[in-house]
Amino acid sequence: MITVTINGKAYEAQPGMTVMQVADANGIRIPRLCYHKALSPIGACRICVVEVKPGPPRPVPACTTPVADKMQVVTESETLTHYRRELLQLLLINHPLDCPICDKGGECELQNLTRELKISQQPYQAAKLTPQYDSQSPLIERYPDRCVNCERCVRVCRDWVGAAALYFDNRGYRTAVTAGGRVMDCEFCGSCIGVCPTGAIIDKTFKYSARAWQLQKEAAVCPYCGGGCHLVLETKKGQLKRVTASFDEPVNGGIICSRGRFSLDIVQHERRLTEPLIRKDGELRPVAWEEALDFVADRIREIGSRHGPFALAGIGSARATNESNYVFQKFCRAVLGTAHVDTTAALDHQKILRALVHVLGRPRVTWADGEGTSHRAIREVSGFQLALGTLDDLDRADTVLVVGSDVKKEMPPLVWRINQAQKRKSLRELLIVSSRHTRFRSSARWSGTCRPGGAGFVILGILKGLFETGGEKLRGLGDFRREEVLRRRLDATKWDLVQDATGLDRERMVFLADRLLTAERPSLVVGYDLAGLGDGYDAACYVADLLLVLGKKLKLHLTAEKANTQGCSDMGVSPHWLPGYAPLEDADRFEAVWKMEVPRDPGLTLAEIVAAAAGEGPSPIRGLWMVGTDLFGTSLNRSAVEAALERLELLVCQEAFLNPTAAMAHVVFPARLAVETEGSLTSGELRVQRQEGKTFASGPRDDWEILCEVARRLGRPMEYASAAQIFSEICQVFPHYDQYGLPDIPAEGFWWNRLYRTKYGSMGWRRVLDPSLKAVIPWLEMPPQVSEEYPFLLLVSRSLFQSGTLSRYGLGARTLEPQGLAWLHPQDARDLQVKEGERIRVASASGSITAPVGLDRRVPRRTVQASLHFQDLPVQRLTDGGIVYPVRVIPTAEVEPGQG
Amino acid sequence: MIGPLLKGLGKTLEQMFRKPITIEYPEKKREVSERFRGHPRLLRDETGRIKCVACHLCETICPSKAITVVPEGGPQMHDKHPREFIVDLARCIFCGFCQEACPKGAIMLNRKYELAQYRRDVLIYDKEKLLEE
Ligand code: SF4
Ligand code: SF4
Ligand code: SF4
Ligand code: SF4
Ligand code: SF4
Ligand code: FES
């Protein structure tokens, strides 16, 4: 602690802080233009000049001057004001008088500063510059004549987003921000809009639709990916006008991606469902709520009495709130009486969770007994959640290894944090092993290319490397049983095999193992390129084993594709566990709380439900209840899903839009979107956040409300008055959530894997990785190989602009990527003699599709990359629950209209 | 005692020959001063385009919330004008703040004062009406 005197008053400060930071922390306003608290200072504009003693005899910029003990700072004086006015007048030489039409008017830092410094004229003359306006870029417009060259946009894009799409061109008086080409080619996250102090970069979707001061601002948690970003919804007369982010909040620090910023208009999309639909004479017709609810209840009763409750199944949603998912699994288990409940996250994210539960144990709290405090004291906490890291852990990590994840697309906030940590130099080594070539990868200290589908073997190889070379250093890091078995299995796996599967040799694996072992705070990021594999569960077991071996220090970070991917698993939407990952044998405990019977038999998994619905197996599924799920947007084989849905006697969907799955339903209930539903969402870093729920469409109801209505009609009521009541029941059955009541959850949420943070104080309980844990050592399948018949590999990908199939309705996503393409390496395209925009036929063992070709140098050779987001690109015909398939590519000589 | 009576008559007589200060409204209309504040109207520039750029300042300043502006962009990047511009003259208090606030000189109070109507809705003036007046 040092003391700094500002304007005659003494303040405490930390060494290393700048004058600006100390002033800001104490509410002293120093005028500024180029300084932004989220960005490293550059001292470009000099508006923030202050006088310091001891120091040079001339004013110094507050934003770049570090404080020293006993420093005397003066922030206001006649000389300083004079300087500032002169500087600002110089900046205004070429500034247009656009304020009346400039969207920034009213929240413009330049405008405010001009008023603050009482500048009413600009006496200087200079050569007129011809600004290169940009009206052609999608979603963003640029007005270089309004720019003050503060470099904020350049810094945010380079240091946070990692796109480095903007830079300065020319020098001196002619300096101007440029995006390289005529139009911007970037991630369209709009972060540059957010930091720009002027109207030089603006949101085209907002342009000229309202003035800043007319907007009501409300915070919301983003409904797209599992990053849990805080958005600010800005509305005028109830209409959403734009989405921004606040630099004051701790989750995403003011940065959001294109989905959050530009695709939230789905809330007021004209095609949103507002009335229940029932299929009559083959067509879905709008009906009243009562009729639809009664109809569904009757049908369920009928199927239940004729075929038993196990002819029914439910699929929960990674998009719905925790409360809705909790009520949903309770509805399936206790009201419908079936054990078949799962979610599409079972195809990827839940495979990892299953492995973690299996190897590292379920979240468990041991209570100390006999203490007379108001709430029970905790003695011990164990479970896999202790090995999971938060975004803040990533900030502190000195080594980050990414395996099997296209992180930027799956969950961008991880990348932003890593970029920041690299910028701060606290992160020394970023190591990436991937089959894809991405921009993020090129920012890594070291990166290796692994064969598509080889992510599991990479982890296995690292483990093998650890055991071979770790020696003494391994001792004491992890404590578990079956280490010998694991060792033996790894010894028996030959390096040749590992190299065959991954394309990486022993030396590289040993290198990675060594980096993890020598790092003080290593983090491992694992994502969908591992989890999405057909044998993703087995691969994830090795991830969990690695956590056992390096248990004491390695943090695992998972990506989550959807806003509540993590939450719906926490809530027990899985045939493998009850809420809070409780084993099925724990059903008694739930029966006591629910006062209803809970089936004990293991249920079918998603793939099994689909198969059973298609009539396979002894007891077919006849009725399927789905909440916010588009089965046609998953990697399940499309033909199999079609067959299953067609055969169902009853398909009920709770949806916001009539997506292809809902279009096949017998009954569709219009549901609120997650941004509109009051409740909680759990992000990929186990952060439980409160969604206040601002409703945009009238008609739709909360998912849990609909379920409660049906339960009442089925004679097994679940009575909840509010989301808060459901949340407190969740807390009752899953003590890790029991930290706040729903209305009291703080703005930044809470991490459920850090039980000690709040309610239970810092009472001295132990966090343990149970020494009775056992390594699980499954056989890994060799990744799919190309053959003469199928000389290419299909690698299912994700898009940065899309999120599942929900973003199809979003303006940003539709603008940035209207059409799905099959991406090829240009050289492969040349060999095949196809050009960009021509259609190719892609055939796998499961089916075949035609698709327009896109060319990208970053696609690995002999690989087709395509994603599952697009209606006109049914990649699902080629897949069967996994992400890598050998395929054949045949040119069709057809040209896509409007392309080529 | 006749004195005061005569005095009064005299006053009356005097008034009879003086120029009247009232006018015979509505047969005769009064000429109002240059600075008279009638109701707002919108102006066009020399090319005939509406001057207003839909900056919402008048709407924001209006103390009686009589103005509603709905903005719209044009084909050029800098084109901005009101798609709708509504002044509710039943609310307007003729304060002239809008005219003060307007950075474009696009809204001015005219000198019209005859606003009595049997129906309120006639007093809601849209863009066309405001441009005519
Ligand atoms: S950037 Fe600010 S000062 Fe410049 S025209 Fe826009 S509102 Fe006015
Ligand atoms: S939109 Fe995002 S990626 Fe594009 S230039 Fe701006 S900050 Fe960079
Ligand atoms: S465009 Fe905006 S953020 Fe970028 S340098 Fe200019 S004023 Fe600063
Ligand atoms: S999609 Fe993910 S990264 Fe993008 S704004 Fe939403 S939560 Fe943040
Ligand atoms: S203040 Fe002037 S330019 Fe702005 S909206 Fe009103 S009339 Fe139009
Ligand atoms: S704000 Fe300090 S130099 Fe610009």
PDB file of C-alpha atoms in Angstrom, chain A residues 32 95 121 179 218 227 283 329 434 453 498 529-530 536 586 622 626 658:
ATOM      1  CA  ARG A  32      -9.971  10.771 -21.132  1.00  0.00           C
ATOM      2  CA  HIS A  95     -14.780  16.101 -37.262  1.00  0.00           C
ATOM      3  CA  GLN A 121     -15.753  26.616 -31.797  1.00  0.00           C
ATOM      4  CA  ALA A 179      -9.971  -3.382 -41.801  1.00  0.00           C
ATOM      5  CA  GLU A 218     -31.958  -4.592 -18.711  1.00  0.00           C
ATOM      6  CA  GLY A 227     -20.306 -18.823 -21.837  1.00  0.00           C
ATOM      7  CA  GLU A 283     -51.993 -30.256 -40.243  1.00  0.00           C
ATOM      8  CA  GLN A 329     -37.177 -34.613 -15.343  1.00  0.00           C
ATOM      9  CA  SER A 434      -6.292 -29.906 -32.890  1.00  0.00           C
ATOM     10  CA  GLY A 453     -11.077 -38.197 -34.183  1.00  0.00           C
ATOM     11  CA  VAL A 498      -0.761 -43.748 -30.626  1.00  0.00           C
ATOM     12  CA  ASP A 529     -13.963 -32.643 -30.880  1.00  0.00           C
ATOM     13  CA  LEU A 530     -13.391 -35.135 -28.106  1.00  0.00           C
ATOM     14  CA  GLY A 536     -16.415 -39.782 -26.588  1.00  0.00           C
ATOM     15  CA  ASP A 586     -30.978 -42.627  -4.303  1.00  0.00           C
ATOM     16  CA  ARG A 622     -44.810 -44.600 -28.398  1.00  0.00           C
ATOM     17  CA  MET A 626     -39.520 -32.774 -25.955  1.00  0.00           C
ATOM     18  CA  LEU A 658     -41.728 -24.463 -35.433  1.00  0.00           C
TER      19      LEU A 658
END
